[in-house]
């Protein structure tokens, strides 16, 4: 017990608190100026926007993947199920260079998109692809157990009361998946906000256009602008804490609902 | 893959009224397969194909050159330090959280999860603020000629930080479900504290523990953002495998970059296989 708290403080709490203490030494005026400069705001827009769209894409396809993996059996179904965790297991730098190679103008997929005027690598679209990749497992993994545990009686009741399959899905199945879906969505969104490794290769890192906030923090650090890096990091950290807090509230609600 | 989609089996355990028409099942399966193929299988295949694009000889040369070997060594060393430390901590934390009652328990659980909510870049930044030349301990460390930042200790510290929650968060639910009955029985039968721990507690959580260690190790070896901020990218000295991949890639040495990346991708596949195996064994018990 004592060891737990000691190690936790040493490794996590003390280092993390330096960030806030450092922020506290900045003066308010320069802090605000730092975190609202046009280049930083452009990076927020890209990071939050691409994270949100990526999480929505994962929310849509994740639901289908989770449903198919739980309800339908087909050859290779087990293998595919194990593969879903790839974005967790694959180092982000490897994911970054792999996605860039796939979506570059001469890449396996990029070469079919480019003639149609769709450029992915080195554009905001590339950032979206990377953030979709790293958020992929979250919605699938939060939905799977809920779909598996769903009581068949409820669907049966709906069917015997005359609902067709479509109505059962919209009125009965989907609402019961709501809280888990929202949790998975929020987790994917939160993960995407802080992502660095998989994005920096495919994005091209052009200031104002394809520069994400995490990269901006690194750039400031490399210029020894500790104050600037800290200020931006504080804003990002508060944003992810807010999301984490929402997830916790959601999860405690769902658990209460189940009992 | 498409053949697999066309052979979607009937789902015999569910009556017709409780499943979708066949065409819906087929199209949903096809959509899921295409999505997973585009986002998972294609990038994975590209890594190996690019790595071998100039043949085996170049591949082997890229992963056995001195700088690559030193990166591999540093990655293994980092994992060898951070995984055992977090394993011991994870056991201690899960043990104290599940077997004892004390106020502030939920806060402790939230705090353990904290590193997951922090961007890797920020995880690196906090160590720069602590140990950097203009950081809190920087001047003191400088005076005593101790190097943490842009050296191996910084890399290990940042890795410990980002892999901190894995073991504890896998163990907590497992220990919660086993309860304290068996341990009480062992104590009543005269077992000592350590004896009880090694003979009763540890065997009952071994699969959960292994699961946590597998995930912790994968992240420890693959961490990029946090390590990149604290390492200083000194070739042959503070370059881990992911950082080496980045350097080679930025030098347009793509084949070598993908060759080293293929080792990490292979590690990811081993991780997934081990994970699936442990999950399988875990469900049997």
Short mmCIF file of C-alpha atoms in Angstrom, two decimals:
data_model
loop_
_atom_site.label_atom_id
_atom_site.label_comp_id
_atom_site.label_asym_id
_atom_site.label_seq_id
_atom_site.Cartn_x
_atom_site.Cartn_y
_atom_site.Cartn_z
CA UNK A 1 0.00 0.00 0.00
CA UNK A 2 2.66 2.47 1.03
CA UNK A 3 4.86 1.23 -1.81
CA UNK A 4 2.01 1.66 -4.29
CA UNK A 5 1.46 5.29 -3.36
CA UNK A 6 5.22 5.96 -3.21
CA UNK A 7 5.94 4.51 -6.65
CA UNK A 8 2.86 6.19 -8.12
CA UNK A 9 3.97 9.57 -6.79
CA UNK A 10 7.54 9.09 -7.93
CA UNK A 11 6.82 7.93 -11.44
CA UNK A 12 3.55 9.67 -12.31
CA UNK A 13 2.35 12.36 -9.94
CA UNK A 14 5.55 14.34 -9.34
CA UNK A 15 6.55 14.48 -13.03
CA UNK A 16 3.03 15.41 -14.08
CA UNK A 17 2.70 18.12 -11.45
CA UNK A 18 5.83 19.86 -12.80
CA UNK A 19 3.81 20.66 -15.90
CA UNK A 20 1.21 22.59 -13.92
CA UNK A 21 3.80 24.21 -11.66
CA UNK A 22 5.73 25.34 -14.70
CA UNK A 23 2.54 26.73 -16.22
CA UNK A 24 1.86 28.61 -12.99
CA UNK A 25 5.15 30.47 -13.38
CA UNK A 26 4.12 31.88 -16.76
CA UNK A 27 2.32 35.16 -16.69
CA UNK A 28 -1.30 35.04 -17.70
CA UNK A 29 -1.00 37.46 -20.59
CA UNK A 30 1.82 35.62 -22.36
CA UNK A 31 0.11 32.28 -21.65
CA UNK A 32 -3.04 33.41 -23.45
CA UNK A 33 -1.02 34.91 -26.27
CA UNK A 34 0.91 31.66 -26.64
CA UNK A 35 -2.08 29.33 -26.75
CA UNK A 36 -4.16 31.54 -29.05
CA UNK A 37 -1.56 32.43 -31.67
CA UNK A 38 -2.82 31.73 -35.22
CA UNK A 39 -0.44 28.81 -35.83
CA UNK A 40 -1.49 27.12 -32.59
CA UNK A 41 -5.18 27.69 -33.24
CA UNK A 42 -4.80 26.20 -36.73
CA UNK A 43 -3.23 23.12 -35.14
CA UNK A 44 -6.13 22.81 -32.66
CA UNK A 45 -8.60 22.97 -35.53
CA UNK A 46 -6.82 20.20 -37.42
CA UNK A 47 -6.20 18.01 -34.35
CA UNK A 48 -9.69 18.28 -32.89
CA UNK A 49 -11.41 18.16 -36.28
CA UNK A 50 -9.53 15.12 -37.61
CA UNK A 51 -9.82 13.34 -34.24
CA UNK A 52 -13.57 13.91 -34.20
CA UNK A 53 -14.12 12.75 -37.79
CA UNK A 54 -11.79 9.78 -37.23
CA UNK A 55 -13.73 8.77 -34.12
CA UNK A 56 -17.02 9.09 -36.07
CA UNK A 57 -15.66 6.86 -38.89
CA UNK A 58 -14.60 4.34 -36.25
CA UNK A 59 -17.98 4.68 -34.58
CA UNK A 60 -19.75 3.72 -37.80
CA UNK A 61 -17.46 0.96 -39.07
CA UNK A 62 -16.61 -0.20 -35.54
CA UNK A 63 -20.27 -0.98 -34.94
CA UNK A 64 -20.42 -3.06 -38.13
CA UNK A 65 -17.15 -4.86 -37.37
CA UNK A 66 -18.16 -5.63 -33.77
CA UNK A 67 -21.57 -6.88 -34.93
CA UNK A 68 -20.12 -9.09 -37.67
CA UNK A 69 -17.42 -10.51 -35.38
CA UNK A 70 -19.90 -11.42 -32.62
CA UNK A 71 -22.93 -12.53 -34.60
CA UNK A 72 -21.64 -14.11 -37.82
CA UNK A 73 -19.21 -16.98 -38.03
CA UNK A 74 -17.06 -17.27 -41.16
CA UNK A 75 -13.65 -18.71 -41.99
CA UNK A 76 -10.88 -16.48 -40.71
CA UNK A 77 -13.22 -14.88 -38.20
CA UNK A 78 -10.90 -15.65 -35.26
CA UNK A 79 -7.85 -14.29 -37.06
CA UNK A 80 -9.65 -11.09 -37.95
CA UNK A 81 -10.79 -10.69 -34.36
CA UNK A 82 -7.18 -10.89 -33.16
CA UNK A 83 -6.09 -8.43 -35.87
CA UNK A 84 -8.40 -5.70 -34.57
CA UNK A 85 -5.86 -4.94 -31.83
CA UNK A 86 -3.07 -4.31 -34.33
CA UNK A 87 -3.12 -0.52 -33.82
CA UNK A 88 -2.46 -1.13 -30.10
CA UNK A 89 0.40 -3.54 -30.76
CA UNK A 90 2.09 -1.89 -33.73
CA UNK A 91 4.54 0.86 -32.71
CA UNK A 92 3.16 4.20 -33.89
CA UNK A 93 6.26 5.07 -35.91
CA UNK A 94 5.86 1.86 -37.90
CA UNK A 95 2.19 2.60 -38.47
CA UNK A 96 3.15 6.10 -39.61
CA UNK A 97 5.65 5.07 -42.28
CA UNK A 98 3.44 2.15 -43.41
CA UNK A 99 0.37 4.37 -43.91
CA UNK A 100 2.49 6.94 -45.72
CA UNK A 101 3.81 4.24 -48.08
CA UNK A 102 0.27 2.95 -48.73
CA UNK A 103 -1.28 6.36 -49.43
CA UNK A 104 1.59 8.14 -51.19
CA UNK A 105 1.08 8.93 -54.88
CA UNK A 106 2.83 5.71 -55.92
CA UNK A 107 1.52 3.64 -52.98
CA UNK A 108 -0.73 0.57 -53.08
CA UNK A 109 -3.90 2.59 -52.50
CA UNK A 110 -2.64 6.10 -53.23
CA UNK A 111 -1.99 5.30 -56.90
CA UNK A 112 -5.69 4.59 -57.45
CA UNK A 113 -6.83 7.70 -55.61
CA UNK A 114 -4.42 10.23 -57.10
CA UNK A 115 -5.81 10.07 -60.69
CA UNK A 116 -9.20 11.01 -59.23
CA UNK A 117 -7.69 14.09 -57.63
CA UNK A 118 -7.73 12.61 -54.12
CA UNK A 119 -4.43 13.25 -52.37
CA UNK A 120 -4.08 11.60 -48.99
CA UNK A 121 -0.43 11.66 -47.94
CA UNK A 122 0.86 15.11 -46.90
CA UNK A 123 -2.66 16.57 -46.67
CA UNK A 124 -5.17 16.91 -43.80
CA UNK A 125 -6.81 13.76 -45.22
CA UNK A 126 -3.63 11.86 -44.32
CA UNK A 127 -3.91 13.05 -40.72
CA UNK A 128 -7.46 11.73 -40.72
CA UNK A 129 -6.36 8.32 -42.04
CA UNK A 130 -3.68 7.98 -39.32
CA UNK A 131 -6.05 9.02 -36.54
CA UNK A 132 -8.70 6.61 -37.81
CA UNK A 133 -6.13 3.80 -37.79
CA UNK A 134 -4.99 4.31 -34.19
CA UNK A 135 -8.57 4.69 -32.87
CA UNK A 136 -9.91 1.62 -34.66
CA UNK A 137 -9.88 -0.92 -31.79
CA UNK A 138 -11.72 1.21 -29.22
CA UNK A 139 -15.30 1.13 -30.52
CA UNK A 140 -15.02 -2.52 -31.59
CA UNK A 141 -13.64 -3.64 -28.23
CA UNK A 142 -16.16 -1.73 -26.11
CA UNK A 143 -19.13 -2.95 -28.19
CA UNK A 144 -18.17 -6.62 -28.54
CA UNK A 145 -18.92 -7.76 -24.95
CA UNK A 146 -22.17 -5.79 -24.88
CA UNK A 147 -23.40 -7.38 -28.14
CA UNK A 148 -22.33 -10.83 -26.92
CA UNK A 149 -24.17 -10.46 -23.62
CA UNK A 150 -27.34 -9.10 -25.17
CA UNK A 151 -30.32 -11.12 -24.01
CA UNK A 152 -31.94 -12.87 -27.02
CA UNK A 153 -35.31 -12.71 -25.20
CA UNK A 154 -35.55 -9.00 -25.82
CA UNK A 155 -35.09 -9.39 -29.57
CA UNK A 156 -37.49 -12.30 -29.53
CA UNK A 157 -40.09 -10.24 -27.69
CA UNK A 158 -39.75 -7.47 -30.27
CA UNK A 159 -40.10 -9.98 -33.11
CA UNK A 160 -43.14 -11.67 -31.59
CA UNK A 161 -44.78 -8.28 -31.09
CA UNK A 162 -44.60 -7.85 -34.85
CA UNK A 163 -41.45 -5.76 -35.28
CA UNK A 164 -39.45 -6.57 -38.39
CA UNK A 165 -35.69 -6.95 -38.11
CA UNK A 166 -35.02 -3.34 -39.10
CA UNK A 167 -37.39 -1.97 -36.45
CA UNK A 168 -35.89 -4.29 -33.83
CA UNK A 169 -32.45 -3.02 -34.72
CA UNK A 170 -33.34 0.68 -34.57
CA UNK A 171 -35.72 0.57 -31.61
CA UNK A 172 -34.29 -2.21 -29.43
CA UNK A 173 -30.71 -3.13 -30.27
CA UNK A 174 -29.21 0.27 -31.08
CA UNK A 175 -30.47 2.09 -27.95
CA UNK A 176 -29.06 -0.65 -25.70
CA UNK A 177 -25.64 -0.23 -27.36
CA UNK A 178 -25.70 3.55 -26.88
CA UNK A 179 -23.62 3.99 -23.70
CA UNK A 180 -20.91 1.49 -24.75
CA UNK A 181 -20.74 3.07 -28.20
CA UNK A 182 -20.33 6.51 -26.69
CA UNK A 183 -17.55 5.25 -24.39
CA UNK A 184 -15.68 3.68 -27.32
CA UNK A 185 -16.15 6.83 -29.36
CA UNK A 186 -14.81 9.03 -26.56
CA UNK A 187 -11.80 6.76 -26.00
CA UNK A 188 -10.93 6.84 -29.72
CA UNK A 189 -11.33 10.62 -29.74
CA UNK A 190 -9.13 11.09 -26.65
CA UNK A 191 -6.42 8.81 -28.02
CA UNK A 192 -6.41 10.64 -31.35
CA UNK A 193 -6.01 14.07 -29.68
CA UNK A 194 -2.61 13.21 -28.22
CA UNK A 195 -1.34 11.01 -31.06
CA UNK A 196 2.07 11.86 -32.47
CA UNK A 197 4.06 9.01 -34.03
CA UNK A 198 1.63 7.74 -36.64
CA UNK A 199 0.67 11.24 -37.81
CA UNK A 200 3.95 13.07 -38.32
CA UNK A 201 5.10 10.94 -41.25
CA UNK A 202 1.92 11.09 -43.30
CA UNK A 203 0.96 14.69 -42.52
CA UNK A 204 3.88 16.53 -44.14
CA UNK A 205 3.87 18.94 -41.15
CA UNK A 206 3.16 22.20 -42.94
CA UNK A 207 2.49 25.02 -40.45
CA UNK A 208 -1.11 26.31 -40.59
CA UNK A 209 -2.14 23.39 -42.79
CA UNK A 210 -1.09 19.91 -41.72
CA UNK A 211 0.63 20.55 -38.39
CA UNK A 212 -0.93 18.81 -35.38
CA UNK A 213 -0.72 20.22 -31.87
CA UNK A 214 1.50 17.43 -30.51
CA UNK A 215 4.08 18.19 -33.20
CA UNK A 216 3.94 21.89 -32.36
CA UNK A 217 4.85 21.03 -28.75
CA UNK A 218 7.89 19.08 -29.99
CA UNK A 219 8.89 21.90 -32.35
CA UNK A 220 8.78 24.44 -29.50
CA UNK A 221 10.87 22.10 -27.34
CA UNK A 222 13.47 21.73 -30.04
CA UNK A 223 13.75 25.52 -30.14
CA UNK A 224 14.19 25.47 -26.33
CA UNK A 225 10.93 27.39 -25.96
CA UNK A 226 9.98 25.51 -22.77
CA UNK A 227 7.35 28.07 -21.77
CA UNK A 228 5.55 27.86 -25.10
CA UNK A 229 5.63 24.06 -25.17
CA UNK A 230 4.35 23.89 -21.60
CA UNK A 231 1.49 26.31 -22.25
CA UNK A 232 0.22 24.35 -25.26
CA UNK A 233 0.71 21.05 -23.43
CA UNK A 234 -1.41 22.31 -20.55
CA UNK A 235 -4.29 23.13 -22.88
CA UNK A 236 -4.09 19.67 -24.49
CA UNK A 237 -3.83 17.93 -21.13
CA UNK A 238 -6.88 19.75 -19.77
CA UNK A 239 -8.83 18.77 -22.90
CA UNK A 240 -7.96 15.08 -22.50
CA UNK A 241 -8.70 15.15 -18.76
CA UNK A 242 -12.13 16.62 -19.52
CA UNK A 243 -12.81 13.75 -21.93
CA UNK A 244 -11.49 11.17 -19.46
CA UNK A 245 -13.80 12.61 -16.81
CA UNK A 246 -16.78 12.32 -19.19
CA UNK A 247 -15.85 8.71 -19.94
CA UNK A 248 -15.76 7.89 -16.21
CA UNK A 249 -19.16 9.48 -15.68
CA UNK A 250 -20.52 7.53 -18.66
CA UNK A 251 -19.09 4.27 -17.41
CA UNK A 252 -20.43 4.63 -13.89
CA UNK A 253 -23.86 5.46 -15.38
CA UNK A 254 -23.81 2.35 -17.60
CA UNK A 255 -22.82 0.12 -14.72
CA UNK A 256 -25.63 1.48 -12.58
CA UNK A 257 -28.02 0.96 -15.48
CA UNK A 258 -27.04 -2.70 -15.78
CA UNK A 259 -27.62 -3.49 -12.11
CA UNK B 1 -10.86 -12.84 -48.12
CA UNK B 2 -13.74 -12.29 -50.52
CA UNK B 3 -14.20 -16.03 -50.74
CA UNK B 4 -14.52 -16.02 -46.97
CA UNK B 5 -17.17 -13.36 -47.22
CA UNK B 6 -19.18 -15.37 -49.72
CA UNK B 7 -19.13 -18.42 -47.52
CA UNK B 8 -20.66 -16.66 -44.52
CA UNK B 9 -22.12 -19.60 -42.72
CA UNK B 10 -25.71 -19.86 -41.64
CA UNK B 11 -26.02 -18.97 -37.99
CA UNK B 12 -27.93 -22.05 -36.91
CA UNK B 13 -28.20 -21.16 -33.24
CA UNK B 14 -30.37 -18.15 -34.05
CA UNK B 15 -33.84 -18.61 -35.51
CA UNK B 16 -34.74 -16.68 -38.68
CA UNK B 17 -36.73 -14.03 -36.86
CA UNK B 18 -33.67 -13.15 -34.77
CA UNK B 19 -31.12 -12.69 -37.48
CA UNK B 20 -30.83 -10.58 -40.59
CA UNK B 21 -31.68 -11.69 -44.12
CA UNK B 22 -28.80 -13.40 -45.86
CA UNK B 23 -27.98 -10.47 -48.19
CA UNK B 24 -27.70 -8.12 -45.21
CA UNK B 25 -25.35 -10.53 -43.44
CA UNK B 26 -23.22 -10.83 -46.53
CA UNK B 27 -22.99 -7.14 -47.20
CA UNK B 28 -22.24 -6.28 -43.57
CA UNK B 29 -19.49 -8.91 -43.49
CA UNK B 30 -18.09 -7.58 -46.77
CA UNK B 31 -18.06 -4.01 -45.44
CA UNK B 32 -16.30 -5.12 -42.24
CA UNK B 33 -13.73 -7.13 -44.21
CA UNK B 34 -12.95 -4.32 -46.63
CA UNK B 35 -12.63 -1.80 -43.80
CA UNK B 36 -10.25 -4.02 -41.81
CA UNK B 37 -8.28 -4.90 -44.92
CA UNK B 38 -7.76 -1.29 -46.00
CA UNK B 39 -6.87 -0.06 -42.53
CA UNK B 40 -5.04 -3.03 -41.01
CA UNK B 41 -3.84 -5.68 -43.43
CA UNK B 42 -2.63 -3.42 -46.25
CA UNK B 43 -0.39 -1.25 -44.00
CA UNK B 44 0.99 -4.37 -42.32
CA UNK B 45 1.71 -6.07 -45.65
CA UNK B 46 3.38 -2.92 -46.98
CA UNK B 47 5.93 -2.96 -44.14
CA UNK B 48 7.18 -6.43 -45.08
CA UNK B 49 6.96 -5.85 -48.82
CA UNK B 50 8.99 -2.60 -48.63
CA UNK B 51 11.51 -4.19 -46.29
CA UNK B 52 12.18 -7.01 -48.75
CA UNK B 53 11.88 -4.89 -51.90
CA UNK B 54 15.64 -5.02 -52.50
CA UNK B 55 16.06 -8.64 -51.55
CA UNK B 56 17.16 -10.60 -48.52
CA UNK B 57 20.77 -9.50 -48.67
CA UNK B 58 19.94 -5.80 -48.27
CA UNK B 59 17.36 -6.67 -45.63
CA UNK B 60 19.83 -8.61 -43.51
CA UNK B 61 22.49 -5.93 -43.95
CA UNK B 62 20.05 -3.23 -42.77
CA UNK B 63 19.18 -5.00 -39.55
CA UNK B 64 22.72 -6.08 -38.72
CA UNK B 65 24.58 -2.82 -39.26
CA UNK B 66 26.12 -1.49 -36.00
CA UNK B 67 23.64 1.37 -35.49
CA UNK B 68 20.65 -0.92 -35.97
CA UNK B 69 22.13 -3.45 -33.55
CA UNK B 70 22.74 -0.76 -30.94
CA UNK B 71 19.13 0.41 -31.36
CA UNK B 72 17.91 -3.16 -30.88
CA UNK B 73 20.10 -3.51 -27.79
CA UNK B 74 18.80 -0.27 -26.27
CA UNK B 75 15.18 -1.25 -26.93
CA UNK B 76 15.69 -4.61 -25.25
CA UNK B 77 17.47 -2.98 -22.31
CA UNK B 78 14.68 -0.42 -21.85
CA UNK B 79 12.03 -3.13 -21.85
CA UNK B 80 14.12 -5.30 -19.51
CA UNK B 81 14.17 -2.51 -16.92
CA UNK B 82 10.72 -0.98 -17.25
CA UNK B 83 8.62 -4.13 -17.59
CA UNK B 84 9.80 -5.84 -14.35
CA UNK B 85 9.45 -2.58 -12.39
CA UNK B 86 5.91 -2.05 -13.60
CA UNK B 87 5.17 -5.73 -13.01
CA UNK B 88 6.15 -5.43 -9.35
CA UNK B 89 4.26 -2.19 -9.01
CA UNK B 90 1.21 -3.62 -10.79
CA UNK B 91 1.10 -6.57 -8.40
CA UNK B 92 1.49 -4.34 -5.34
CA UNK B 93 -1.12 -1.85 -6.56
CA UNK B 94 -3.70 -4.47 -7.57
CA UNK B 95 -3.08 -6.32 -4.31
CA UNK B 96 -3.61 -3.29 -2.08
CA UNK B 97 -6.59 -2.06 -4.06
CA UNK B 98 -8.52 -5.33 -4.16
CA UNK B 99 -7.66 -6.99 -0.84
CA UNK B 100 -7.94 -4.03 1.51
CA UNK B 101 -10.52 -1.36 2.21
CA UNK B 102 -9.35 2.22 2.51
CA UNK B 103 -10.66 5.68 1.69
CA UNK B 104 -9.67 7.21 -1.64
CA UNK B 105 -9.57 3.86 -3.43
CA UNK B 106 -11.35 5.12 -6.55
CA UNK B 107 -9.04 8.12 -6.76
CA UNK B 108 -6.07 5.75 -6.66
CA UNK B 109 -7.52 3.68 -9.53
CA UNK B 110 -8.05 6.83 -11.59
CA UNK B 111 -4.51 8.02 -10.87
CA UNK B 112 -3.06 4.70 -12.05
CA UNK B 113 -4.85 5.15 -15.39
CA UNK B 114 -3.55 8.70 -15.74
CA UNK B 115 -0.64 8.01 -18.14
CA UNK B 116 -3.13 6.64 -20.70
CA UNK B 117 -4.80 10.03 -20.85
CA UNK B 118 -1.56 11.93 -21.38
CA UNK B 119 -0.25 12.46 -24.90
CA UNK B 120 3.10 10.67 -25.44
CA UNK B 121 4.66 14.00 -26.33
CA UNK B 122 3.55 15.51 -23.03
CA UNK B 123 4.89 12.44 -21.19
CA UNK B 124 8.29 13.27 -22.65
CA UNK B 125 7.91 16.99 -22.00
CA UNK B 126 7.43 16.57 -18.24
CA UNK B 127 10.80 14.81 -17.98
CA UNK B 128 12.44 17.59 -19.97
CA UNK B 129 10.96 20.08 -17.48
CA UNK B 130 12.35 18.02 -14.59
CA UNK B 131 15.79 17.08 -15.84
CA UNK B 132 16.50 19.44 -18.76
CA UNK B 133 19.34 21.95 -18.63
CA UNK B 134 16.85 24.63 -17.56
CA UNK B 135 14.64 22.18 -15.69
CA UNK B 136 14.19 21.76 -11.94
CA UNK B 137 17.01 19.34 -11.30
CA UNK B 138 19.03 20.31 -14.38
CA UNK B 139 21.66 22.56 -12.74
CA UNK B 140 22.18 20.12 -9.84
CA UNK B 141 22.54 17.13 -12.19
CA UNK B 142 24.92 19.13 -14.34
CA UNK B 143 27.07 20.01 -11.36
CA UNK B 144 27.32 16.34 -10.39
CA UNK B 145 27.87 15.20 -13.97
CA UNK B 146 24.80 12.96 -14.00
CA UNK B 147 23.10 12.58 -17.37
CA UNK B 148 19.43 11.69 -17.44
CA UNK B 149 18.02 13.64 -20.36
CA UNK B 150 19.41 12.73 -23.80
CA UNK B 151 20.76 9.58 -22.16
CA UNK B 152 19.56 6.10 -21.33
CA UNK B 153 18.02 6.89 -17.88
CA UNK B 154 15.66 9.44 -19.46
CA UNK B 155 14.51 6.92 -22.04
CA UNK B 156 13.87 4.33 -19.34
CA UNK B 157 11.99 6.84 -17.14
CA UNK B 158 9.74 7.99 -20.00
CA UNK B 159 9.05 4.35 -20.93
CA UNK B 160 8.15 3.47 -17.34
CA UNK B 161 5.76 6.41 -17.29
CA UNK B 162 3.85 5.45 -20.45
CA UNK B 163 3.71 1.71 -19.62
CA UNK B 164 2.83 2.29 -15.99
CA UNK B 165 -0.89 1.30 -16.00
CA UNK B 166 -0.83 -1.91 -18.08
CA UNK B 167 -0.18 -4.63 -15.47
CA UNK B 168 -2.19 -3.01 -12.67
CA UNK B 169 -5.30 -2.41 -14.76
CA UNK B 170 -5.36 -6.02 -16.06
CA UNK B 171 -4.84 -7.44 -12.56
CA UNK B 172 -7.38 -5.36 -10.66
CA UNK B 173 -10.52 -6.96 -12.20
CA UNK B 174 -9.00 -10.47 -11.97
CA UNK B 175 -8.06 -10.07 -8.31
CA UNK B 176 -11.45 -8.55 -7.59
CA UNK B 177 -13.24 -11.59 -8.99
CA UNK B 178 -11.11 -14.14 -7.11
CA UNK B 179 -11.87 -12.50 -3.76
CA UNK B 180 -10.01 -13.23 -0.51
CA UNK B 181 -11.50 -16.63 0.50
CA UNK B 182 -8.64 -18.77 -0.76
CA UNK B 183 -6.03 -16.58 0.90
CA UNK B 184 -7.90 -16.67 4.18
CA UNK B 185 -8.02 -20.45 3.92
CA UNK B 186 -4.27 -20.57 3.31
CA UNK B 187 -3.61 -18.38 6.34
CA UNK B 188 -5.87 -20.51 8.52
CA UNK B 189 -3.99 -23.61 7.35
CA UNK B 190 -0.78 -22.02 8.59
CA UNK B 191 0.79 -20.51 5.48
CA UNK B 192 3.04 -17.48 5.97
CA UNK B 193 2.47 -14.21 4.11
CA UNK B 194 4.96 -14.90 1.31
CA UNK B 195 3.99 -18.55 1.07
CA UNK B 196 0.37 -17.55 0.63
CA UNK B 197 1.35 -15.02 -2.02
CA UNK B 198 3.44 -17.42 -4.12
CA UNK B 199 1.29 -20.53 -3.69
CA UNK B 200 -2.22 -19.07 -3.75
CA UNK B 201 -2.43 -15.49 -4.99
CA UNK B 202 0.07 -15.61 -7.83
CA UNK B 203 -1.22 -18.84 -9.48
CA UNK B 204 -4.79 -17.56 -9.38
CA UNK B 205 -3.91 -14.41 -11.32
CA UNK B 206 -1.19 -15.77 -13.61
CA UNK B 207 -3.12 -15.36 -16.87
CA UNK B 208 -4.18 -11.81 -16.06
CA UNK B 209 -0.61 -11.04 -15.09
CA UNK B 210 0.81 -12.51 -18.29
CA UNK B 211 -1.72 -10.54 -20.33
CA UNK B 212 -0.68 -7.29 -18.67
CA UNK B 213 3.02 -8.05 -19.15
CA UNK B 214 2.53 -8.80 -22.87
CA UNK B 215 0.79 -5.45 -23.45
CA UNK B 216 3.29 -3.60 -21.26
CA UNK B 217 6.22 -5.09 -23.17
CA UNK B 218 4.76 -4.25 -26.58
CA UNK B 219 4.34 -0.63 -25.59
CA UNK B 220 7.74 -0.45 -23.89
CA UNK B 221 9.50 -1.65 -27.05
CA UNK B 222 7.39 0.41 -29.43
CA UNK B 223 7.02 3.74 -27.64
CA UNK B 224 7.91 6.60 -29.93
CA UNK B 225 6.56 10.01 -28.93
CA UNK B 226 7.71 10.17 -25.31
CA UNK B 227 11.07 8.58 -26.01
CA UNK B 228 11.66 10.81 -29.02
CA UNK B 229 11.31 13.93 -26.86
CA UNK B 230 13.79 12.79 -24.18
CA UNK B 231 16.33 10.88 -26.25
CA UNK B 232 18.13 13.57 -28.21
CA UNK B 233 18.50 11.12 -31.13
CA UNK B 234 22.18 10.38 -30.66
CA UNK B 235 22.97 7.62 -33.12
CA UNK B 236 24.39 4.48 -31.66
CA UNK B 237 23.83 5.82 -28.15
CA UNK B 238 20.28 6.94 -27.42
CA UNK B 239 18.44 5.56 -30.41
CA UNK B 240 15.77 2.96 -29.76
CA UNK B 241 14.35 0.92 -32.65
CA UNK B 242 11.36 3.22 -33.34
CA UNK B 243 13.68 6.25 -33.30
CA UNK B 244 16.10 4.51 -35.62
CA UNK B 245 13.22 3.87 -38.02
CA UNK B 246 12.43 7.58 -38.00
CA UNK B 247 16.02 8.65 -38.67
CA UNK B 248 16.45 6.20 -41.56
CA UNK B 249 13.12 7.26 -43.03
CA UNK B 250 13.95 10.96 -42.84
CA UNK B 251 17.24 10.23 -44.62
CA UNK B 252 15.22 8.65 -47.45
CA UNK B 253 16.79 5.31 -46.63
CA UNK B 254 13.37 3.69 -47.00
CA UNK B 255 14.39 0.06 -47.39
CA UNK B 256 16.46 0.11 -44.21
CA UNK B 257 13.73 2.01 -42.35
CA UNK B 258 11.16 -0.62 -43.32
CA UNK B 259 13.60 -3.43 -42.51
CA UNK B 260 13.94 -2.26 -38.90
CA UNK B 261 10.21 -1.50 -38.85
CA UNK B 262 9.50 -5.08 -39.97
CA UNK B 263 11.16 -6.36 -36.79
CA UNK B 264 8.80 -4.18 -34.76
CA UNK B 265 5.84 -5.30 -36.89
CA UNK B 266 6.85 -8.91 -36.26
CA UNK B 267 6.95 -8.14 -32.55
CA UNK B 268 3.41 -6.75 -32.86
CA UNK B 269 2.23 -9.96 -34.53
CA UNK B 270 3.83 -12.07 -31.80
CA UNK B 271 2.13 -9.84 -29.23
CA UNK B 272 -1.27 -10.34 -30.88
CA UNK B 273 -0.78 -14.11 -31.07
CA UNK B 274 0.33 -14.33 -27.43
CA UNK B 275 -2.59 -12.16 -26.43
CA UNK B 276 -5.10 -14.35 -28.27
CA UNK B 277 -3.55 -17.46 -26.69
CA UNK B 278 -3.76 -16.01 -23.17
CA UNK B 279 -7.36 -14.88 -23.74
CA UNK B 280 -8.21 -18.40 -24.93
CA UNK B 281 -6.60 -20.03 -21.87
CA UNK B 282 -8.18 -17.46 -19.59
CA UNK B 283 -11.69 -18.31 -20.82
CA UNK B 284 -11.04 -22.00 -20.19
CA UNK B 285 -10.47 -21.33 -16.50
#
